[in-house]
CSV table of C-alpha atoms in Angstrom, one decimal:
chain,number,residue,atom,x,y,z
U,15,UNK,CA,-8.9,9.7,2.0
U,16,UNK,CA,-6.2,12.3,2.7
U,17,UNK,CA,-7.0,15.1,5.2
U,18,UNK,CA,-7.3,18.3,3.1
U,19,UNK,CA,-7.1,21.9,4.1
U,20,UNK,CA,-7.4,24.7,1.5
U,21,UNK,CA,-6.4,28.2,2.6
U,22,UNK,CA,-7.5,31.3,0.8
U,23,UNK,CA,-9.2,34.7,1.1
U,24,UNK,CA,-12.9,34.7,2.3
U,25,UNK,CA,-14.6,35.7,-1.0
U,26,UNK,CA,-16.2,34.0,-3.9
U,27,UNK,CA,-13.7,34.2,-6.6
U,28,UNK,CA,-9.9,34.2,-7.2
U,29,UNK,CA,-7.4,31.5,-7.6
U,30,UNK,CA,-8.9,29.0,-5.1
U,31,UNK,CA,-12.5,29.1,-6.2
U,32,UNK,CA,-12.1,26.5,-9.0
U,33,UNK,CA,-10.7,24.1,-6.5
U,34,UNK,CA,-13.5,24.8,-4.0
U,35,UNK,CA,-16.1,24.3,-6.6
U,36,UNK,CA,-14.5,21.0,-7.8
U,37,UNK,CA,-14.5,19.6,-4.3
U,38,UNK,CA,-18.1,20.6,-3.7
U,39,UNK,CA,-19.2,19.2,-7.1
U,40,UNK,CA,-17.3,16.0,-6.4
U,41,UNK,CA,-18.5,15.6,-2.9
U,42,UNK,CA,-15.0,15.5,-1.5
U,43,UNK,CA,-14.6,16.5,2.2
U,44,UNK,CA,-12.0,19.2,2.9
U,45,UNK,CA,-11.4,22.0,5.4
U,46,UNK,CA,-12.3,25.3,3.6
U,47,UNK,CA,-10.1,27.7,5.6
U,48,UNK,CA,-11.0,31.2,4.7
U,49,UNK,CA,-9.5,34.4,6.1
U,50,UNK,CA,-10.1,38.1,5.9
U,51,UNK,CA,-7.9,40.3,3.8
U,52,UNK,CA,-6.7,42.0,7.0
U,53,UNK,CA,-5.3,38.7,8.2
U,54,UNK,CA,-3.1,38.1,5.1
U,55,UNK,CA,0.1,39.6,6.4
U,56,UNK,CA,0.0,37.0,9.2
U,57,UNK,CA,-1.2,34.1,7.1
U,58,UNK,CA,1.5,34.6,4.4
U,59,UNK,CA,4.2,34.1,7.0
U,60,UNK,CA,3.4,30.4,7.0
U,61,UNK,CA,3.3,30.0,3.2
U,62,UNK,CA,6.3,28.9,1.0
U,63,UNK,CA,6.2,32.0,-1.2
U,64,UNK,CA,4.1,34.5,0.8
U,65,UNK,CA,1.1,33.7,-1.3
U,66,UNK,CA,-2.2,31.8,-1.3
U,67,UNK,CA,-3.9,29.5,-2.0
U,68,UNK,CA,-2.1,26.7,-0.2
U,69,UNK,CA,-3.3,23.1,0.3
U,70,UNK,CA,-2.4,21.0,3.2
U,71,UNK,CA,-2.5,17.3,2.3
U,72,UNK,CA,-2.1,15.2,5.5
U,73,UNK,CA,-0.3,18.2,7.0
U,74,UNK,CA,2.1,18.7,4.0
U,75,UNK,CA,1.8,22.1,2.5
U,76,UNK,CA,1.4,22.4,-1.3
U,77,UNK,CA,1.4,25.7,-3.2
U,78,UNK,CA,0.6,26.9,-6.8
U,79,UNK,CA,-3.1,27.3,-7.7
U,80,UNK,CA,-3.2,25.3,-10.9
U,81,UNK,CA,-1.4,22.4,-9.4
U,82,UNK,CA,-3.9,22.4,-6.5
U,83,UNK,CA,-6.9,22.8,-8.9
U,84,UNK,CA,-5.6,19.9,-11.0
U,85,UNK,CA,-5.2,17.7,-7.9
U,86,UNK,CA,-8.7,18.6,-6.7
U,87,UNK,CA,-10.1,17.9,-10.2
U,88,UNK,CA,-8.6,14.4,-10.2
U,89,UNK,CA,-10.1,13.7,-6.8
U,90,UNK,CA,-13.5,15.0,-7.9
U,91,UNK,CA,-13.5,13.2,-11.2
U,92,UNK,CA,-13.3,16.5,-13.1
U,93,UNK,CA,-9.9,16.0,-14.8
U,94,UNK,CA,-9.4,14.0,-18.0
U,95,UNK,CA,-7.8,10.6,-17.9
U,96,UNK,CA,-6.8,10.8,-21.6
U,97,UNK,CA,-3.4,12.5,-22.0
U,98,UNK,CA,-4.4,14.7,-24.9
U,99,UNK,CA,-7.7,15.9,-23.3
U,100,UNK,CA,-5.7,16.6,-20.1
U,101,UNK,CA,-3.3,18.7,-22.2
U,102,UNK,CA,-6.2,20.7,-23.6
U,103,UNK,CA,-7.6,21.2,-20.1
U,104,UNK,CA,-4.2,22.4,-18.8
U,105,UNK,CA,-3.7,24.7,-21.7
U,106,UNK,CA,-7.0,26.6,-20.9
U,107,UNK,CA,-6.2,26.8,-17.2
U,108,UNK,CA,-2.7,28.2,-17.9
U,109,UNK,CA,-4.1,30.8,-20.4
U,110,UNK,CA,-6.6,32.0,-17.7
U,111,UNK,CA,-3.8,32.2,-15.2
U,112,UNK,CA,-1.5,34.1,-17.5
U,113,UNK,CA,-4.3,36.7,-18.0
U,114,UNK,CA,-4.7,36.9,-14.2
U,115,UNK,CA,-1.0,37.4,-13.7
U,116,UNK,CA,-1.1,40.4,-16.1
U,117,UNK,CA,-4.0,41.9,-14.1
U,118,UNK,CA,-2.4,41.3,-10.8
U,119,UNK,CA,-0.1,44.3,-10.5
U,120,UNK,CA,-3.0,46.7,-11.0
U,121,UNK,CA,-4.5,45.7,-7.6
U,122,UNK,CA,-1.5,47.4,-5.9
U,123,UNK,CA,-2.2,50.6,-7.8
U,124,UNK,CA,-4.6,53.4,-7.2
U,125,UNK,CA,-6.0,56.4,-9.1
U,126,UNK,CA,-4.8,57.2,-12.5
U,127,UNK,CA,-2.0,54.6,-12.4
U,128,UNK,CA,-4.6,51.8,-11.9
U,129,UNK,CA,-6.9,53.3,-14.6
U,130,UNK,CA,-4.1,53.5,-17.1
U,131,UNK,CA,-2.9,50.0,-16.4
U,132,UNK,CA,-6.3,48.4,-16.6
U,133,UNK,CA,-7.4,50.3,-19.7
U,134,UNK,CA,-4.2,49.0,-21.4
U,135,UNK,CA,-5.3,45.5,-20.6
U,136,UNK,CA,-8.9,46.1,-21.7
U,137,UNK,CA,-7.7,47.4,-25.0
U,138,UNK,CA,-5.0,44.8,-25.4
U,139,UNK,CA,-4.4,41.4,-23.8
U,140,UNK,CA,-7.9,40.9,-22.3
U,141,UNK,CA,-9.7,40.7,-25.6
U,142,UNK,CA,-6.9,38.5,-27.0
U,143,UNK,CA,-7.2,36.0,-24.2
U,144,UNK,CA,-11.0,36.0,-24.2
U,145,UNK,CA,-11.1,35.6,-28.0
U,146,UNK,CA,-8.8,32.7,-27.8
U,147,UNK,CA,-10.8,31.0,-25.1
U,148,UNK,CA,-14.0,31.5,-27.1
U,149,UNK,CA,-12.3,30.0,-30.2
U,150,UNK,CA,-11.2,27.0,-28.2
U,151,UNK,CA,-14.6,26.5,-26.7
U,152,UNK,CA,-16.3,26.5,-30.1
U,153,UNK,CA,-13.6,24.3,-31.6
U,154,UNK,CA,-14.5,21.6,-29.0
U,155,UNK,CA,-18.3,21.7,-29.4
U,156,UNK,CA,-19.3,24.9,-27.7
U,157,UNK,CA,-20.2,23.5,-24.3
U,158,UNK,CA,-16.9,22.3,-22.6
U,159,UNK,CA,-13.2,23.0,-23.1
U,160,UNK,CA,-12.0,19.4,-23.1
U,161,UNK,CA,-13.1,15.8,-22.8
U,162,UNK,CA,-16.7,16.6,-23.9
U,163,UNK,CA,-17.7,17.1,-20.2
U,164,UNK,CA,-17.2,19.4,-17.3
U,165,UNK,CA,-13.6,19.7,-16.1
U,166,UNK,CA,-11.6,22.1,-14.0
U,167,UNK,CA,-10.8,24.1,-17.1
U,168,UNK,CA,-14.5,25.0,-17.3
U,169,UNK,CA,-14.5,25.9,-13.6
U,170,UNK,CA,-11.4,28.1,-14.1
U,171,UNK,CA,-12.9,30.0,-17.0
U,172,UNK,CA,-16.3,30.3,-15.2
U,173,UNK,CA,-14.6,31.9,-12.2
U,174,UNK,CA,-12.7,34.3,-14.4
U,175,UNK,CA,-15.7,35.4,-16.5
U,176,UNK,CA,-17.8,35.8,-13.4
U,177,UNK,CA,-15.3,38.2,-12.0
U,178,UNK,CA,-15.0,40.2,-15.2
U,179,UNK,CA,-18.8,40.5,-15.4
U,180,UNK,CA,-19.2,41.5,-11.8
U,181,UNK,CA,-18.5,45.2,-12.2
U,182,UNK,CA,-16.2,45.1,-9.2
U,183,UNK,CA,-13.0,45.6,-11.2
U,184,UNK,CA,-12.6,49.3,-11.6
U,185,UNK,CA,-12.0,50.4,-15.2
U,186,UNK,CA,-12.9,47.0,-16.6
U,187,UNK,CA,-16.3,47.3,-18.4
U,188,UNK,CA,-18.8,44.8,-17.1
U,189,UNK,CA,-19.9,44.1,-20.7
U,190,UNK,CA,-16.3,43.3,-21.9
U,191,UNK,CA,-16.9,39.6,-22.2
U,192,UNK,CA,-20.3,40.0,-23.9
U,193,UNK,CA,-18.7,42.3,-26.5
U,194,UNK,CA,-15.7,40.3,-27.4
U,195,UNK,CA,-16.5,36.7,-26.5
U,196,UNK,CA,-20.3,36.2,-25.9
U,197,UNK,CA,-20.0,32.4,-26.1
U,198,UNK,CA,-18.0,32.5,-22.8
U,199,UNK,CA,-21.0,34.2,-21.1
U,200,UNK,CA,-23.3,31.5,-22.4
U,201,UNK,CA,-20.8,28.9,-21.0
U,202,UNK,CA,-20.7,30.8,-17.7
U,203,UNK,CA,-24.5,30.8,-17.4
U,204,UNK,CA,-24.6,27.0,-18.1
U,205,UNK,CA,-22.1,26.3,-15.3
U,206,UNK,CA,-23.8,28.8,-12.9
U,207,UNK,CA,-27.1,26.9,-13.4
U,208,UNK,CA,-25.7,23.5,-12.6
U,209,UNK,CA,-27.5,22.2,-9.5
U,210,UNK,CA,-24.3,21.6,-7.6
U,211,UNK,CA,-23.0,25.1,-8.4
U,212,UNK,CA,-26.3,26.7,-7.5
U,213,UNK,CA,-26.2,24.7,-4.2
U,214,UNK,CA,-22.6,25.8,-3.5
U,215,UNK,CA,-23.4,29.6,-3.8
U,216,UNK,CA,-26.8,29.2,-2.1
U,217,UNK,CA,-24.9,27.8,0.9
U,218,UNK,CA,-23.2,31.1,1.3
U,219,UNK,CA,-26.1,33.3,0.3
U,220,UNK,CA,-23.9,34.5,-2.6
U,221,UNK,CA,-24.9,35.5,-6.1
């Protein structure tokens, strides 16, 4: 087995969380290198594009969160072997990432500028993405997004919905998902109550 080191911020969410969860669920050993936000200016100097997450595989650095998540998913048995089911899995992950990219600039804003930017998303692209994800979930049986089982697509959506529900995103209503895509909340609760996921968050005393 390769020596794996995943580097990301020390919080329960964001772009590395699906990979962390996949590795825990799959029982794959890796170094979970977490750092404080204050350390990021120094950490980013050692990254290819000044961003995280990064994954070291036997010392070779790899970037791009969805590539990392897909690789972790394969190691953990949480990525489809069938080409079409893999396509559906990737499609969902990329849609979530596209939504995240649209939200990203608002984290560098404050005050009215941030409020205006986020309300534009709440009243525009966020419901569009959430509605599409709900339609995909229901089209594939209502429990999983592809392969009729848990995959990294489910983990990516789980992390995103969990963040939207948290109330920690200023100007994003904590009931947004429930209002526009309630099936995603039901999906999130199913994932959250899986024994391996409960164990993962209990390890950190996190909710």
